[in-house]
PDB file of C-alpha atoms in Angstrom:
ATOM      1  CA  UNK A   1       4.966 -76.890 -37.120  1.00  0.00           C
ATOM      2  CA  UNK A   2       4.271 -73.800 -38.598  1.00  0.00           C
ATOM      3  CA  UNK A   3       5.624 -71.833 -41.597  1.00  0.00           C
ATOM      4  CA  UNK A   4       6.537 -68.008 -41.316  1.00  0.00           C
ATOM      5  CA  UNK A   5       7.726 -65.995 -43.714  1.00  0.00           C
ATOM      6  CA  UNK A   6      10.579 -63.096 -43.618  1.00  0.00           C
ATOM      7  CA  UNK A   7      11.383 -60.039 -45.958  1.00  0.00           C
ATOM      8  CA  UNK A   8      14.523 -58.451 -45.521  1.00  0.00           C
ATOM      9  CA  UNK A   9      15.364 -54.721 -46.424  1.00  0.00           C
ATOM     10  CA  UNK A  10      16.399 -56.189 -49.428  1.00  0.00           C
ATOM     11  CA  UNK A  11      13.381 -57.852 -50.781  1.00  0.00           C
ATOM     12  CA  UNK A  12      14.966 -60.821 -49.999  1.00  0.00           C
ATOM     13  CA  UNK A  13      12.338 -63.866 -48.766  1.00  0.00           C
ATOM     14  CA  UNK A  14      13.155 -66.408 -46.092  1.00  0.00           C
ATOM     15  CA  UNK A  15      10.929 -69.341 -44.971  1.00  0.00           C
ATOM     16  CA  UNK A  16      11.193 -70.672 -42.060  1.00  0.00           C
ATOM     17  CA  UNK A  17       9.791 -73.598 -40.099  1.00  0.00           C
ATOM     18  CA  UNK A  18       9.112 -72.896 -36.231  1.00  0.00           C
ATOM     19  CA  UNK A  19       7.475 -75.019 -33.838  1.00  0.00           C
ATOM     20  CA  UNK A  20       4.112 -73.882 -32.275  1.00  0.00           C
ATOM     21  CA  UNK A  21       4.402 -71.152 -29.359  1.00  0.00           C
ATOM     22  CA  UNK A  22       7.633 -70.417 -31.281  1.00  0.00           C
ATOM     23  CA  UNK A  23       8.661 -66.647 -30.239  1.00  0.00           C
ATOM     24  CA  UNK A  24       9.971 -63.625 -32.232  1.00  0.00           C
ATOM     25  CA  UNK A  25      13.256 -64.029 -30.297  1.00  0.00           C
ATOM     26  CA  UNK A  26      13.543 -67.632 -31.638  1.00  0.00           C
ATOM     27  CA  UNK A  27      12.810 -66.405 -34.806  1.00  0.00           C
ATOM     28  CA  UNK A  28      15.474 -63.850 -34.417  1.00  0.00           C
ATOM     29  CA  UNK A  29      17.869 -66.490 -33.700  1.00  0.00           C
ATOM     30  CA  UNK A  30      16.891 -68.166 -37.139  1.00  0.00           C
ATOM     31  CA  UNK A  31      17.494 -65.071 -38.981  1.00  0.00           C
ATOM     32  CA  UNK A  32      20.863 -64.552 -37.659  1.00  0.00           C
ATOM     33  CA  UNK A  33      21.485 -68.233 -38.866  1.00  0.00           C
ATOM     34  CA  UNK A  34      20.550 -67.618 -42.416  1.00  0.00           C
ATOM     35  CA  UNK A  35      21.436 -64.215 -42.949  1.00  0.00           C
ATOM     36  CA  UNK A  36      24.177 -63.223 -40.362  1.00  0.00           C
ATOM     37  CA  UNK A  37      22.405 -60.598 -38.578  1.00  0.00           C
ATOM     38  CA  UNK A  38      22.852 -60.446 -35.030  1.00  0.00           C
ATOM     39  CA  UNK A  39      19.665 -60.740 -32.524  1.00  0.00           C
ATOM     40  CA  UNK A  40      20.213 -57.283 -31.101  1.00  0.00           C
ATOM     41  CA  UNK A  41      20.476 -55.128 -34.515  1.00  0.00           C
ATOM     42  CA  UNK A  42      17.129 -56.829 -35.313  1.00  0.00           C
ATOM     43  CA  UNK A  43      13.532 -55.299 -35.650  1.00  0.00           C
ATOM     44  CA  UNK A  44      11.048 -57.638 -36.357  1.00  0.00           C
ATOM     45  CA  UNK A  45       7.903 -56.109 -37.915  1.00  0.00           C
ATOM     46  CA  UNK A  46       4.657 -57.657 -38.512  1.00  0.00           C
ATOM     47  CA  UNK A  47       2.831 -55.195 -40.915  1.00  0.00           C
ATOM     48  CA  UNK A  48       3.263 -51.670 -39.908  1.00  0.00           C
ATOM     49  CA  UNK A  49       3.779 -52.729 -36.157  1.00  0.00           C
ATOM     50  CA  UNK A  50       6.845 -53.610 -34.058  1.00  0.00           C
ATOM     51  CA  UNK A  51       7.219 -56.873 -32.406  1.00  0.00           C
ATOM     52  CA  UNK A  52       8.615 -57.978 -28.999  1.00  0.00           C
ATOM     53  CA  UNK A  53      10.902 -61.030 -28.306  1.00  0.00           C
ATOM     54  CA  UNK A  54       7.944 -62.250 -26.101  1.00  0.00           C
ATOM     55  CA  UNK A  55       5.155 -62.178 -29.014  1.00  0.00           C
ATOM     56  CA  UNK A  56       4.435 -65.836 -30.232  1.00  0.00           C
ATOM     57  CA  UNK A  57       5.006 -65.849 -34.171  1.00  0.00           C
ATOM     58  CA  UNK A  58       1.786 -66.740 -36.281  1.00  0.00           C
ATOM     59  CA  UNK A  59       2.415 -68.588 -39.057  1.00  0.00           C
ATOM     60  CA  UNK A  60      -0.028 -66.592 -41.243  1.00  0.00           C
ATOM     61  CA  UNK A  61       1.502 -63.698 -41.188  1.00  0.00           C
ATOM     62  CA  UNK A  62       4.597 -62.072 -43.427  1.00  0.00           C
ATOM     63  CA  UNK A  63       7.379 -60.109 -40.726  1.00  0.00           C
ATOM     64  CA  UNK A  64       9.820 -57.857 -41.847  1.00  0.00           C
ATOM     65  CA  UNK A  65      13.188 -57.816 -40.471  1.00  0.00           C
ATOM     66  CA  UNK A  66      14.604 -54.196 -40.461  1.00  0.00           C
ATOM     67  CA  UNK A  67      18.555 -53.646 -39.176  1.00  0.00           C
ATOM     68  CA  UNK A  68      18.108 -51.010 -36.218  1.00  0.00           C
ATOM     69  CA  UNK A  69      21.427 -49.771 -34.744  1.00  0.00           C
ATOM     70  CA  UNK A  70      19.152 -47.701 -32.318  1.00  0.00           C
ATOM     71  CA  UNK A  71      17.565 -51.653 -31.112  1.00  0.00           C
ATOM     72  CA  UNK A  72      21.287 -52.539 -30.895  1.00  0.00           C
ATOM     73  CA  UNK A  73      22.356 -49.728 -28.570  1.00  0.00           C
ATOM     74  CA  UNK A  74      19.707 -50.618 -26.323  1.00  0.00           C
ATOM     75  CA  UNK A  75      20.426 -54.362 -26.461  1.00  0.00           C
ATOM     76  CA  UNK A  76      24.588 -54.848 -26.477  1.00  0.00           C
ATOM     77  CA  UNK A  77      25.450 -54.110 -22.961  1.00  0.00           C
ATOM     78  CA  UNK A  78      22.836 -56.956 -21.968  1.00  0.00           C
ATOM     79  CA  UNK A  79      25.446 -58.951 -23.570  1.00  0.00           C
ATOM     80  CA  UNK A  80      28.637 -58.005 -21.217  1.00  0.00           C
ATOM     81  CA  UNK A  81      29.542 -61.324 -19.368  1.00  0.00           C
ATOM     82  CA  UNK A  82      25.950 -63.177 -20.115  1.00  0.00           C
ATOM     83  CA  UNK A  83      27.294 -64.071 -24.119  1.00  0.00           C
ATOM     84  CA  UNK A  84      30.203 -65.549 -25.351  1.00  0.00           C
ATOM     85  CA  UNK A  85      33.125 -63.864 -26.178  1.00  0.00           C
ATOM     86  CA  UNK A  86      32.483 -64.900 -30.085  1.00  0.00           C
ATOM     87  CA  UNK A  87      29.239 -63.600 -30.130  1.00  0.00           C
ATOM     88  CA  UNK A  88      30.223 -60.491 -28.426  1.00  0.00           C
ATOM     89  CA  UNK A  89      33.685 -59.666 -30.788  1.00  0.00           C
ATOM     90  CA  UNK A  90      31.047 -60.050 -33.383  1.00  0.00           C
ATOM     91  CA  UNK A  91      28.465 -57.716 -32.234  1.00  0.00           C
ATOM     92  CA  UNK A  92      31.562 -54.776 -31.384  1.00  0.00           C
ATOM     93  CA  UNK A  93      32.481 -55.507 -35.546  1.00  0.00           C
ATOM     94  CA  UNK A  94      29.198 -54.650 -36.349  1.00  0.00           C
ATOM     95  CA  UNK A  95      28.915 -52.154 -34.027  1.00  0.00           C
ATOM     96  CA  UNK A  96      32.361 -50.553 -35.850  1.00  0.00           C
ATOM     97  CA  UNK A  97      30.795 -51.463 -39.463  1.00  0.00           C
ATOM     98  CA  UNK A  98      27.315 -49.395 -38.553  1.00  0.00           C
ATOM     99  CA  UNK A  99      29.587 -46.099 -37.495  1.00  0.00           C
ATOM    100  CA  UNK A 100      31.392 -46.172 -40.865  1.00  0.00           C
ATOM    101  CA  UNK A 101      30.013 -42.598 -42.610  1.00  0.00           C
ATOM    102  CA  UNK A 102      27.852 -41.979 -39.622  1.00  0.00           C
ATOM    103  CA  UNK A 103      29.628 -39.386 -37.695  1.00  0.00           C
ATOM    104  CA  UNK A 104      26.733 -38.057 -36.145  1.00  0.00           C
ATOM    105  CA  UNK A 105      25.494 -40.747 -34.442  1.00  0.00           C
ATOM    106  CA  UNK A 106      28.978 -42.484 -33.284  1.00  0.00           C
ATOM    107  CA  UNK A 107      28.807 -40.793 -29.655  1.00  0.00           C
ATOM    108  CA  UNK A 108      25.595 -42.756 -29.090  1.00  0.00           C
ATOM    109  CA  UNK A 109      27.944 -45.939 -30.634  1.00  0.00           C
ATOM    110  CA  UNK A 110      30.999 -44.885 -28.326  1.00  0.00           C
ATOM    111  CA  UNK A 111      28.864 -45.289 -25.677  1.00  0.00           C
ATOM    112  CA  UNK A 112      27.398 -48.459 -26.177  1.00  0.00           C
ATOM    113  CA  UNK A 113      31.112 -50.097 -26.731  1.00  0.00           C
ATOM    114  CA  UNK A 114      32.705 -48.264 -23.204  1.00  0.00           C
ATOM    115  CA  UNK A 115      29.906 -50.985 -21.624  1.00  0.00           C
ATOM    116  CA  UNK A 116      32.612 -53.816 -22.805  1.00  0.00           C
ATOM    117  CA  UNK A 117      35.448 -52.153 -21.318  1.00  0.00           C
ATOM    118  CA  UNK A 118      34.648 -53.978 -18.211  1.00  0.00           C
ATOM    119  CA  UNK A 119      33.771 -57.393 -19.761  1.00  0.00           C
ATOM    120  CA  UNK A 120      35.496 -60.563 -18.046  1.00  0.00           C
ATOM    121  CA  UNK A 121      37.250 -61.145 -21.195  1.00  0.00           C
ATOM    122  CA  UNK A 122      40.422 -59.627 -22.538  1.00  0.00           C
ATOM    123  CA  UNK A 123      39.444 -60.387 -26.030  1.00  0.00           C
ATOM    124  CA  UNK A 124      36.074 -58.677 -25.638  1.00  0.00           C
ATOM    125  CA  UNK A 125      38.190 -55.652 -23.923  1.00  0.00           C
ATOM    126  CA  UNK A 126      40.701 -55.186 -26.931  1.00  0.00           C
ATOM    127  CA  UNK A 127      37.797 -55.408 -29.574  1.00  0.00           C
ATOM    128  CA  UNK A 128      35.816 -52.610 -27.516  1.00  0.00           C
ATOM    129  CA  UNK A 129      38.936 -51.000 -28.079  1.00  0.00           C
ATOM    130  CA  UNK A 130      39.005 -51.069 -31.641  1.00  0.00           C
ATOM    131  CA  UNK A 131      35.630 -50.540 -32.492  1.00  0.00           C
ATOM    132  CA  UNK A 132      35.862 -47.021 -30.053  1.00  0.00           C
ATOM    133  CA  UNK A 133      39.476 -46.265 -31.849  1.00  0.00           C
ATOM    134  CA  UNK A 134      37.191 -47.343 -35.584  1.00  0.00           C
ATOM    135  CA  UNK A 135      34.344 -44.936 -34.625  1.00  0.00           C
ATOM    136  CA  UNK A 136      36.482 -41.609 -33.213  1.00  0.00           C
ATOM    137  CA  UNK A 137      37.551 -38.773 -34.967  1.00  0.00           C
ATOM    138  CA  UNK A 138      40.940 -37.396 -34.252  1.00  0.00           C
ATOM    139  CA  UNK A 139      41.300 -35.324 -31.156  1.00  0.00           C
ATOM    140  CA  UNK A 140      37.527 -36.882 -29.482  1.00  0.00           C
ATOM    141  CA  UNK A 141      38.280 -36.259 -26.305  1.00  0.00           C
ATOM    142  CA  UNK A 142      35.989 -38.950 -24.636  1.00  0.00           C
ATOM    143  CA  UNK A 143      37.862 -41.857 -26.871  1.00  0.00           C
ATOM    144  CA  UNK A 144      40.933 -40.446 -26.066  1.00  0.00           C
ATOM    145  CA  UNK A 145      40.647 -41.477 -22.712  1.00  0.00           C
ATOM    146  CA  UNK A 146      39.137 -44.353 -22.743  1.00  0.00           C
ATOM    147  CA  UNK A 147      41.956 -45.760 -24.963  1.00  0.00           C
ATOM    148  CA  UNK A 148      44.443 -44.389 -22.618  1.00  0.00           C
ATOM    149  CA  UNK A 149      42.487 -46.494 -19.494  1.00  0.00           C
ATOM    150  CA  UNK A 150      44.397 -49.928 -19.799  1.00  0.00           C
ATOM    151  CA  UNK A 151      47.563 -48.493 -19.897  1.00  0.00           C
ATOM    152  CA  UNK A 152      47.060 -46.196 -16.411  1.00  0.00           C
ATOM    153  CA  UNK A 153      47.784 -47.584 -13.475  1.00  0.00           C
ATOM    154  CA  UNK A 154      47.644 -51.036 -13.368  1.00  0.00           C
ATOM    155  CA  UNK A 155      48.547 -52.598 -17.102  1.00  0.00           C
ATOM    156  CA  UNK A 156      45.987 -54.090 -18.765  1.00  0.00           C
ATOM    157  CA  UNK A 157      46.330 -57.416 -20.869  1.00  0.00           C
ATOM    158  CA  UNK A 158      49.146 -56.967 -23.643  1.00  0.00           C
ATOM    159  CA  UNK A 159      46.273 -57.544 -26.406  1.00  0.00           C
ATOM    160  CA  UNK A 160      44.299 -55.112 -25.080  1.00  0.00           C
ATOM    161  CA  UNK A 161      46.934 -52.654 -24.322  1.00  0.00           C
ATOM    162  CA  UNK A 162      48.066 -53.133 -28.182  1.00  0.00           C
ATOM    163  CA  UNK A 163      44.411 -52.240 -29.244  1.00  0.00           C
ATOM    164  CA  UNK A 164      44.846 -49.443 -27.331  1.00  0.00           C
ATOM    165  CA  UNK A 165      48.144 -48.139 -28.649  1.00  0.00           C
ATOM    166  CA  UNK A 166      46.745 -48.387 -31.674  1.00  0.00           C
ATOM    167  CA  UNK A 167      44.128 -46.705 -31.505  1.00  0.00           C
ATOM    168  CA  UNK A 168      45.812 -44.066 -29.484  1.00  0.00           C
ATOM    169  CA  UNK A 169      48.320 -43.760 -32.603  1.00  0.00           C
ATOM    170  CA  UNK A 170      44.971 -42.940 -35.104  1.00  0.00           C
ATOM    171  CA  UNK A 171      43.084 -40.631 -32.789  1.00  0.00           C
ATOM    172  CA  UNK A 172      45.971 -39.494 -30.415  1.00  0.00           C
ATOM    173  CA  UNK A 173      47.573 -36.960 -32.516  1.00  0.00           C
ATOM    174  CA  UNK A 174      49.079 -34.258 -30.295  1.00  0.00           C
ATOM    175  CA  UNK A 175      46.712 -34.900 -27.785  1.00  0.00           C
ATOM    176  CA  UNK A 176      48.333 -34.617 -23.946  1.00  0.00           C
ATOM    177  CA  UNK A 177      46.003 -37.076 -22.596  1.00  0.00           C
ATOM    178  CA  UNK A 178      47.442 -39.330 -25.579  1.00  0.00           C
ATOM    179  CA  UNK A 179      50.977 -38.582 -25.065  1.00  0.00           C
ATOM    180  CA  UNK A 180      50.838 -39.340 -21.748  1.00  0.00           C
ATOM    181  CA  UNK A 181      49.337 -42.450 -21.746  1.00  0.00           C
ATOM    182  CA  UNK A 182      51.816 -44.023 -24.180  1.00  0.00           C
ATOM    183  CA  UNK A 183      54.623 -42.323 -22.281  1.00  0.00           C
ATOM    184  CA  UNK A 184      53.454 -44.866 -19.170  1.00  0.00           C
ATOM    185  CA  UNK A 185      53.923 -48.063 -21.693  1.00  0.00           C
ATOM    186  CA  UNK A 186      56.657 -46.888 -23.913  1.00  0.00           C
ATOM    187  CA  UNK A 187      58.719 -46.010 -20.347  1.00  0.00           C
ATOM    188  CA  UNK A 188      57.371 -49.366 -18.633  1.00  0.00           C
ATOM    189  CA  UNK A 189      60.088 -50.610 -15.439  1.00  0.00           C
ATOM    190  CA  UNK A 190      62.119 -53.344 -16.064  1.00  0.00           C
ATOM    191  CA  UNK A 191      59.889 -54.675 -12.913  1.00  0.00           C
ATOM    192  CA  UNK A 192      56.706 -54.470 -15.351  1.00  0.00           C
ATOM    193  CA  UNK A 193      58.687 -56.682 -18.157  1.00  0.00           C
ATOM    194  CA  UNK A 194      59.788 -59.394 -15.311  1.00  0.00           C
ATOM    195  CA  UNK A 195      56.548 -59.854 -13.515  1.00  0.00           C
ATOM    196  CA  UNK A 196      55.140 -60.282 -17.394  1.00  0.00           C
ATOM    197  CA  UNK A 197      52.485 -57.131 -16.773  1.00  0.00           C
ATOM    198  CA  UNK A 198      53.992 -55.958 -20.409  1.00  0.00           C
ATOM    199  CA  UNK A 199      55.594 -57.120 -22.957  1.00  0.00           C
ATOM    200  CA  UNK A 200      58.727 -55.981 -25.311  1.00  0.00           C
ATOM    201  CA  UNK A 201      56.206 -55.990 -28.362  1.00  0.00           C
ATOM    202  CA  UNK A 202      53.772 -53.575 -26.592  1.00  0.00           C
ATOM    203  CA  UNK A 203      56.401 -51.313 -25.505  1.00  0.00           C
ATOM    204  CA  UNK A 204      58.053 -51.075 -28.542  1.00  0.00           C
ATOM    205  CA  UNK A 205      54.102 -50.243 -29.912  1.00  0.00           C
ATOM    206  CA  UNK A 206      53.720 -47.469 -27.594  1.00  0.00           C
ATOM    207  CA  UNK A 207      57.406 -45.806 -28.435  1.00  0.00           C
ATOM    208  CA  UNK A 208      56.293 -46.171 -31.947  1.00  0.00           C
ATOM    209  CA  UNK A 209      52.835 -44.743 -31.731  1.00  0.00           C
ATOM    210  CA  UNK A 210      54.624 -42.144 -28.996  1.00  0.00           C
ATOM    211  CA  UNK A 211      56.995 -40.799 -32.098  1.00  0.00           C
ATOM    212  CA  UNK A 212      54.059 -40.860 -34.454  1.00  0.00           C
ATOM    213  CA  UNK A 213      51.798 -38.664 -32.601  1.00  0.00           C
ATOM    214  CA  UNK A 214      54.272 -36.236 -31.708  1.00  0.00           C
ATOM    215  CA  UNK A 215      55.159 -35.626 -34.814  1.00  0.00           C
ATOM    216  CA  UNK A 216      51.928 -34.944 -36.389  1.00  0.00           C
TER     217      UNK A 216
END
């Protein structure tokens, strides 16, 4: 075994124990044990100089762990259908949390969450959803219509669609692209509602969120 030690942004120390041959990924995986911080928001720094998940850790050496939302970007779509659905919600949160006050940077963020829209799992769709609808400004016309996707064409999931709605309703505000897209919900055949492709909650969302954008 080998002892390593860790310094967070906050001066805060962390000791771990590591087998030999132990990597900087594994002792990623440690970190976001003790202290929460996902793998992929991680930079691992030994001195002045940036790590790799390959490098082997040395156990007399002190590594910094510094949160990176550039390493993140980068990282999160290697996630889409190779994590688990828990791991990814989480990473989309964070995603959301790092574009609070950030404006500038939130197209780069945008992007990174439009790589979940395709993910296997509804639950992983609807929070890439609300972590595009969290990072948007009103009337961003690239959010606009990727909110408006799951309820074109074919419907979407009814969570999803709701995370959609919804963020439609903050964004949407007398956009035509928004208006539209609710219109297809909120006016949904009585087909759609027998065949279960939407629900009477989600409609009743989208002639909500319909009347509140129009009105703005």
């Amino acid at each position: 075994m080998i002892a390593a030690t860790v310094l967070n942004m906050a001066g805060k120390r962390l000791e771990l124990e590591m087998c030999e041959g132990s990597s900087i990924l594994d002792m990623k995986s440690l970190i976001f044990v003790e202290w929460n911080l996902l793998p992929a928001f991680q930079m691992i720094l030994r001195g002045n100089s940036e790590t790799s998940d390959t490098d082997v850790v040395s156990g007399d050496a002190v590594y910094s762990v510094v949160t990176s939302v550039e390493e993140g970007c980068r990282e999160l779509p290697r996630l889409v259908d190779n994590a688990t659905t828990e791991i990814k919600v989480l990473a989309l949160k964070e995603l959301a949390r790092f574009g609070v006050g950030n404006s500038h940077a939130n197209d780069r963020l945008i992007d990174t969450a439009e790589c979940f829209l395709g993910d296997a799992s509804s639950d992983t769709r609807a929070e890439a959803m609300n972590t595009i609808a969290a990072l948007a400004q009103v009337g961003h016309q690239k959010a606009i219509r990727l909110l408006a996707q799951p309820l074109e064409g074919d419907f979407d999931f009814d969570s999803v669609m709701m995370a959609s709605i919804k963020g439609l309703a903050k964004i949407g505000r007398g956009d035509a692209l928004a208006i539209e897209a609710l219109q297809l919900a909120a006016t949904a055949s009585m087909e759609s509602l027998m065949e279960g492709e939407i629900s009477h909650a989600t409609i009743d969302a989208a002639r909500q969120a319909l009347t509140d954008i129009r009105a703005s």
